[in-house]
Amino acid sequence: MAPRPQGARLAKSFKGFGARFSFVFFIILAIATLIASRFEPRLVDRAQSVLTDATAPILTVLNYPVRIASDIVSWSENLISMHRENTRLRAENEALKTWEAAGERLLLENERLRALLDLKEAKAQPVAAARVIGQSNGNYTRNVVINAGRNKGLKRDNTVVDSSGLIGRVTSVGALSSRVLLLTDLNSRVPVKVLPSEVNAILAGDNSDTPTLLFLPGGVTFNVGDWVVTTGHGGVFPPDIAIGRIAGLPEGMAPKVMLTTDYSRIDNVRVFNYDPPPAPPPAQRLDNDDLGASDTAAEAASVAAGTASPSTGSSGRSTSSADPNAAPASQATAPSPQSQVAPAVDQAEEDEANEVPAPPEQVTTPAPNGGFE
């Protein structure tokens, strides 16, 4: 191996000396900077600002390729995600088209059935929009106060909802404000039904955040997550307003309902006035006077039939010896409006002198109202 020249050995020694010197130099510089920042912080800040301004263009140029590479990667990821989302939306669109056709058929069938049954649509008319200005969450009351009253047309038992579902009903109305009883209040009772089983129940508040379902029929199975909506029974709440979902089925206890509305964040509400569809007219029945007149007329017709049925003897007296095959008096046909019992024509003169003449019989005629006069 040939020996190295003198210049090469000298350069190597200077290189090692420079590396060791730079290490020591930067350590000394760091210590000096630390001491200067301790005693002259403004000077260090100005030096740092000048150094940052000097290196900013260089960092910008060096960062440009990195930023381009990052944008390319992000664009590629977005393109792949967009392709997947497009595929999912196409499949969902095809499914929705099928459901749209089914929904249109069901809507037409529903309209035909409603027209056939002459069903009246239950509608709730919006009254006003209001803001909650007060809330009471005591141990015995759960209600809120809204800034709308008689000035906005509110009435007692108006329905109050928000964007999530039913909140409660108006219990008292003032000139400028009203009080709303919440579903969680101990005095709240709302007729509801559980979907999809269509089982009716009563939602009872118990001053907790999860009211309970009461009066459930036996033998019905519920699942956690089943919807609870209003039924419209009682004429206070409109039907099919979302209330919440079954949150728990404790053994031996009533199911709990998690409400869709977070009562700790109630702000804006809407008030509706619900007018239930009119009930069908009751069946027409005869009043007591008509029934009494009918009974009296039937009795008079029976008496008249019994008077005309006995046969007239040779002596002119009416005898009770009738034909054995003749129908009894209770089954005799009532006389016609023009019928009248005629007196006997072959009565003896001596009997006329001894007997008291009978009063003339009354003619029974039907009245226009179905009774008798």
Coordinates of C-alpha atoms in Angstrom, one line a residue:
M1 CA 0.0 0.0 0.0
A2 CA 1.5 3.3 -1.1
P3 CA 2.0 5.9 1.7
R4 CA -0.3 8.9 1.7
P5 CA 1.1 12.2 0.6
Q6 CA 1.8 14.9 3.2
G7 CA -1.0 17.1 1.9
A8 CA -3.7 14.5 2.4
R9 CA -2.7 13.8 6.0
L10 CA -2.7 17.5 6.7
A11 CA -6.2 17.9 5.2
K12 CA -7.5 15.1 7.2
S13 CA -6.2 16.6 10.4
F14 CA -7.8 19.9 9.6
K15 CA -11.1 18.2 8.9
G16 CA -11.1 16.5 12.3
F17 CA -10.1 19.7 13.9
G18 CA -12.9 21.7 12.2
A19 CA -15.5 19.1 13.3
R20 CA -14.4 19.3 16.9
F21 CA -14.1 23.1 16.8
S22 CA -17.7 23.5 15.3
F23 CA -19.1 21.3 18.0
V24 CA -17.4 23.4 20.7
F25 CA -18.4 26.6 18.9
F26 CA -22.1 25.8 18.8
I27 CA -22.1 24.8 22.4
I28 CA -20.5 28.1 23.4
L29 CA -22.9 30.0 21.1
A30 CA -25.9 28.2 22.8
I31 CA -24.6 29.1 26.3
A32 CA -24.0 32.7 25.2
T33 CA -27.5 33.0 23.7
L34 CA -29.0 31.6 26.9
I35 CA -27.2 34.1 29.0
A36 CA -28.0 36.9 26.7
S37 CA -31.7 36.0 26.7
R38 CA -31.6 36.0 30.4
F39 CA -30.2 39.5 30.7
E40 CA -31.1 41.1 27.3
P41 CA -34.3 39.4 26.1
R42 CA -35.1 42.1 23.6
L43 CA -31.8 41.7 21.9
V44 CA -32.4 38.0 21.5
D45 CA -35.9 38.6 20.1
R46 CA -34.6 41.0 17.5
A47 CA -31.9 38.6 16.5
Q48 CA -34.4 35.8 16.2
S49 CA -36.7 37.9 14.1
V50 CA -33.8 38.9 11.7
L51 CA -32.8 35.3 11.4
T52 CA -36.3 34.2 10.7
D53 CA -36.8 36.8 8.0
A54 CA -33.5 35.8 6.4
T55 CA -34.4 32.1 6.3
A56 CA -38.1 32.5 5.4
P57 CA -37.6 32.6 1.6
I58 CA -35.4 29.6 1.8
L59 CA -37.9 27.6 3.8
T60 CA -40.7 28.7 1.4
V61 CA -38.8 27.4 -1.6
L62 CA -37.9 24.2 0.2
N63 CA -41.5 23.7 1.4
Y64 CA -43.0 24.1 -2.1
P65 CA -42.3 20.6 -3.4
V66 CA -43.5 19.1 -0.1
R67 CA -46.7 21.0 -0.3
I68 CA -47.2 19.9 -3.9
A69 CA -46.6 16.3 -3.0
S70 CA -49.1 16.6 0.0
D71 CA -51.8 18.1 -2.4
I72 CA -51.3 15.2 -4.8
V73 CA -51.7 12.6 -2.1
S74 CA -54.8 14.4 -0.7
W75 CA -56.3 14.7 -4.2
S76 CA -55.7 11.0 -4.8
E77 CA -57.4 10.0 -1.5
N78 CA -60.4 12.3 -2.3
L79 CA -60.7 10.7 -5.7
I80 CA -60.8 7.2 -4.3
S81 CA -63.3 8.2 -1.6
M82 CA -65.4 10.0 -4.2
H83 CA -65.5 6.9 -6.4
R84 CA -66.6 4.8 -3.4
E85 CA -69.2 7.3 -2.4
N86 CA -70.5 7.5 -6.0
T87 CA -70.9 3.7 -6.1
R88 CA -72.8 3.7 -2.7
L89 CA -75.1 6.5 -3.8
R90 CA -75.9 4.8 -7.1
A91 CA -77.0 1.7 -5.2
E92 CA -78.9 3.8 -2.7
N93 CA -80.6 5.7 -5.5
E94 CA -81.8 2.5 -7.1
A95 CA -83.2 1.3 -3.8
L96 CA -84.9 4.6 -3.2
K97 CA -86.5 4.5 -6.6
T98 CA -88.1 1.2 -5.7
W99 CA -89.4 2.6 -2.4
E100 CA -90.6 5.7 -4.2
A101 CA -92.8 3.6 -6.5
A102 CA -94.1 1.6 -3.5
G103 CA -94.8 4.8 -1.6
E104 CA -96.8 6.3 -4.4
R105 CA -98.9 3.2 -4.7
L106 CA -99.5 3.2 -0.9
L107 CA -100.4 6.9 -1.0
L108 CA -103.0 6.4 -3.7
E109 CA -104.4 3.4 -1.9
N110 CA -104.6 5.4 1.3
E111 CA -106.4 8.3 -0.4
R112 CA -109.0 5.9 -1.9
L113 CA -109.6 4.1 1.4
R114 CA -110.0 7.4 3.2
A115 CA -112.5 8.6 0.6
L116 CA -114.3 5.3 0.8
L117 CA -114.6 5.5 4.6
D118 CA -115.1 9.2 4.6
L119 CA -112.3 9.7 7.1
K120 CA -111.6 13.2 8.3
E121 CA -108.0 14.3 8.3
A122 CA -106.7 15.3 11.7
K123 CA -104.7 18.5 11.3
A124 CA -102.8 20.7 13.7
Q125 CA -102.7 24.4 12.8
P126 CA -99.5 26.3 13.7
V127 CA -100.2 29.1 16.2
A128 CA -96.9 30.8 17.0
A129 CA -93.2 30.4 17.4
A130 CA -91.8 31.2 20.8
R131 CA -88.6 31.2 22.9
V132 CA -88.1 29.6 26.3
I133 CA -87.5 32.3 28.8
G134 CA -87.7 30.3 32.0
Q135 CA -87.3 26.7 33.2
S136 CA -88.2 24.9 36.4
N137 CA -86.6 21.6 37.1
G138 CA -87.5 21.2 40.8
N139 CA -88.2 18.0 42.7
Y140 CA -92.0 18.2 42.0
T141 CA -92.4 20.3 38.9
R142 CA -91.0 20.1 35.4
N143 CA -92.2 23.0 33.2
V144 CA -90.9 25.9 31.1
V145 CA -92.2 29.4 30.4
I146 CA -92.3 30.7 26.8
N147 CA -92.6 34.4 25.6
A148 CA -96.0 34.0 23.9
G149 CA -99.5 34.2 25.3
R150 CA -102.9 35.5 24.4
N151 CA -101.2 38.2 22.3
K152 CA -100.1 35.4 19.9
G153 CA -103.4 33.4 20.0
L154 CA -102.3 30.7 22.5
K155 CA -104.9 28.7 24.3
R156 CA -104.9 26.1 27.1
D157 CA -103.9 22.6 26.0
N158 CA -102.0 23.8 22.8
T159 CA -99.3 21.4 21.7
V160 CA -95.7 22.5 22.0
V161 CA -92.9 20.9 19.9
D162 CA -89.4 21.6 18.9
S163 CA -87.2 20.3 16.0
S164 CA -86.8 16.9 17.7
G165 CA -90.3 16.1 18.8
L166 CA -93.0 16.6 21.4
I167 CA -92.2 18.8 24.4
G168 CA -95.5 19.1 26.3
R169 CA -98.7 21.1 26.4
V170 CA -99.8 24.6 27.5
T171 CA -101.3 24.6 31.0
S172 CA -101.7 28.3 31.6
V173 CA -101.9 31.3 29.3
G174 CA -101.1 34.9 30.2
A175 CA -101.1 38.1 28.2
L176 CA -97.5 37.8 27.2
S177 CA -96.3 34.5 28.4
S178 CA -97.5 30.9 28.9
R179 CA -96.4 27.9 31.0
V180 CA -95.8 24.6 29.3
L181 CA -96.0 21.3 31.2
L182 CA -93.2 19.0 30.1
L183 CA -93.6 15.3 29.4
T184 CA -91.3 14.5 32.3
D185 CA -93.5 16.2 34.9
L186 CA -95.2 14.0 37.5
N187 CA -98.6 15.2 36.4
S188 CA -98.0 14.5 32.7
R189 CA -100.0 11.7 31.1
V190 CA -99.9 11.3 27.3
P191 CA -101.7 8.5 25.2
V192 CA -99.0 6.9 23.1
K193 CA -98.4 3.8 21.0
V194 CA -95.2 1.7 20.5
L195 CA -94.0 1.1 17.0
P196 CA -94.0 -1.3 15.1
S197 CA -96.2 -3.3 17.4
E198 CA -98.9 -0.6 17.4
V199 CA -99.6 -1.2 21.1
N200 CA -101.3 1.6 23.0
A201 CA -100.1 2.8 26.3
I202 CA -99.8 5.8 28.6
L203 CA -96.6 7.8 28.9
A204 CA -96.3 8.9 32.5
G205 CA -93.8 11.4 33.7
D206 CA -92.0 10.8 37.0
N207 CA -89.8 13.9 37.3
S208 CA -86.9 12.0 35.8
D209 CA -85.4 12.3 32.3
T210 CA -86.9 9.0 31.2
P211 CA -90.7 8.7 31.7
T212 CA -92.3 5.3 31.9
L213 CA -95.0 3.4 29.9
L214 CA -98.1 2.3 31.8
F215 CA -101.1 0.2 31.1
L216 CA -99.3 -2.1 28.7
P217 CA -101.2 -5.2 27.6
G218 CA -99.8 -8.6 28.5
G219 CA -98.1 -10.9 26.1
V220 CA -96.6 -8.2 24.0
T221 CA -92.8 -8.1 23.3
F222 CA -90.9 -4.9 23.0
N223 CA -87.4 -4.2 22.0
V224 CA -84.9 -1.5 23.1
G225 CA -85.0 1.2 20.4
D226 CA -88.7 0.9 19.5
W227 CA -90.3 4.2 18.6
V228 CA -92.9 5.8 20.9
V229 CA -95.4 8.3 19.2
T230 CA -98.6 10.0 20.1
T231 CA -102.0 8.4 19.2
G232 CA -104.2 11.4 19.1
H233 CA -106.6 9.9 21.6
G234 CA -108.2 12.4 24.0
G235 CA -108.1 15.3 21.4
V236 CA -105.1 17.1 23.0
F237 CA -102.1 16.0 21.0
P238 CA -102.1 15.3 17.2
P239 CA -101.3 11.7 16.2
D240 CA -97.9 10.4 15.1
I241 CA -95.7 13.0 16.8
A242 CA -92.3 11.5 17.8
I243 CA -91.7 11.3 21.5
G244 CA -88.7 9.0 22.0
R245 CA -87.4 5.4 22.0
I246 CA -87.6 2.7 24.5
A247 CA -84.4 3.0 26.5
G248 CA -84.6 0.0 28.8
L249 CA -86.8 -2.9 29.8
P250 CA -86.1 -3.5 33.5
E251 CA -87.4 -6.9 34.7
G252 CA -90.6 -6.5 36.7
M253 CA -90.8 -2.8 36.0
A254 CA -92.4 -0.5 33.4
P255 CA -90.3 0.3 30.3
K256 CA -88.4 3.5 30.3
V257 CA -88.5 5.9 27.3
M258 CA -85.5 8.1 26.2
L259 CA -87.0 11.3 24.8
T260 CA -85.9 12.7 21.5
T261 CA -85.7 16.2 23.0
D262 CA -82.9 17.3 25.3
Y263 CA -84.8 19.4 27.8
S264 CA -81.6 21.0 29.1
R265 CA -81.1 22.6 25.7
I266 CA -84.6 23.8 24.8
D267 CA -84.5 27.2 23.2
N268 CA -87.0 27.7 20.3
V269 CA -90.4 26.0 20.2
R270 CA -93.5 26.0 18.0
V271 CA -97.1 25.9 19.3
F272 CA -99.9 24.1 17.5
N273 CA -103.6 24.1 17.9
Y274 CA -105.1 20.6 17.4
D275 CA -108.8 20.3 16.4
P276 CA -109.7 16.6 16.4
P277 CA -112.0 15.4 13.6
P278 CA -115.7 15.6 14.6
A279 CA -117.3 12.5 16.0
P280 CA -120.0 10.7 14.0
P281 CA -123.6 11.7 14.9
P282 CA -125.2 9.4 17.4
A283 CA -127.9 7.0 16.2
Q284 CA -131.4 8.4 16.2
R285 CA -133.6 7.0 19.0
L286 CA -137.1 7.7 20.1
D287 CA -137.4 9.9 23.2
N288 CA -139.5 8.9 26.2
D289 CA -142.6 10.8 25.1
D290 CA -142.6 8.9 21.7
L291 CA -142.1 5.6 23.5
G292 CA -145.0 6.3 25.9
A293 CA -147.3 7.4 23.1
S294 CA -146.5 4.2 21.2
D295 CA -147.2 2.0 24.3
T296 CA -150.5 3.9 24.9
A297 CA -151.5 3.4 21.2
A298 CA -150.7 -0.3 21.3
E299 CA -152.8 -0.7 24.4
A300 CA -155.7 1.2 22.9
A301 CA -155.6 -1.0 19.7
S302 CA -155.6 -4.1 21.9
V303 CA -158.7 -3.0 23.8
A304 CA -160.5 -2.0 20.6
A305 CA -159.7 -5.4 19.1
G306 CA -161.0 -7.2 22.2
T307 CA -164.3 -5.3 22.1
A308 CA -165.0 -6.0 18.5
S309 CA -164.1 -9.7 18.6
P310 CA -167.0 -11.2 20.8
S311 CA -170.1 -12.4 18.9
T312 CA -173.6 -10.8 19.3
G313 CA -176.3 -13.1 20.7
S314 CA -180.0 -13.3 19.8
S315 CA -181.0 -11.2 22.7
G316 CA -178.7 -8.4 21.6
R317 CA -176.2 -8.7 24.5
S318 CA -172.6 -9.2 23.9
T319 CA -171.4 -12.6 25.1
S320 CA -168.0 -13.9 25.7
S321 CA -168.7 -17.1 24.0
A322 CA -166.4 -16.8 20.9
D323 CA -165.2 -19.3 18.4
P324 CA -162.7 -21.7 19.9
N325 CA -160.6 -21.5 16.8
A326 CA -160.5 -17.7 16.9
A327 CA -157.3 -15.9 17.7
P328 CA -157.0 -14.4 21.2
A329 CA -157.5 -10.7 21.7
S330 CA -153.8 -10.0 22.1
Q331 CA -153.2 -11.4 18.5
A332 CA -156.1 -9.6 16.9
T333 CA -155.4 -7.1 14.1
A334 CA -155.7 -3.4 15.0
P335 CA -158.5 -1.6 13.4
S336 CA -158.0 0.6 10.3
P337 CA -158.2 4.4 10.7
Q338 CA -161.7 4.4 9.3
S339 CA -163.0 1.4 11.4
Q340 CA -165.6 2.0 14.1
V341 CA -167.6 -0.4 16.3
A342 CA -171.3 -0.3 15.3
P343 CA -174.0 -0.8 17.9
A344 CA -176.3 -3.8 17.8
V345 CA -179.4 -3.4 15.6
D346 CA -181.6 -6.2 16.9
Q347 CA -181.7 -5.1 20.5
A348 CA -185.2 -5.4 22.1
E349 CA -187.0 -2.4 23.2
E350 CA -187.5 -3.7 26.8
D351 CA -183.8 -4.3 27.1
E352 CA -183.1 -0.8 25.9
A353 CA -185.2 0.6 28.6
N354 CA -183.5 -1.4 31.3
E355 CA -179.9 -1.1 30.2
V356 CA -177.6 1.9 30.4
P357 CA -176.4 3.0 26.9
A358 CA -172.7 2.5 26.4
P359 CA -170.6 5.6 25.4
P360 CA -169.5 5.9 21.8
E361 CA -166.1 4.3 21.1
Q362 CA -163.2 6.5 20.1
V363 CA -161.7 6.1 16.6
T364 CA -157.9 5.4 16.8
T365 CA -155.9 7.0 14.0
P366 CA -152.2 7.0 13.5
A367 CA -150.3 10.2 14.0
P368 CA -147.8 11.6 11.5
N369 CA -144.8 11.1 13.8
G370 CA -145.2 7.3 13.9
G371 CA -147.2 7.3 17.2
F372 CA -150.9 7.4 17.8
E373 CA -153.4 10.1 18.6

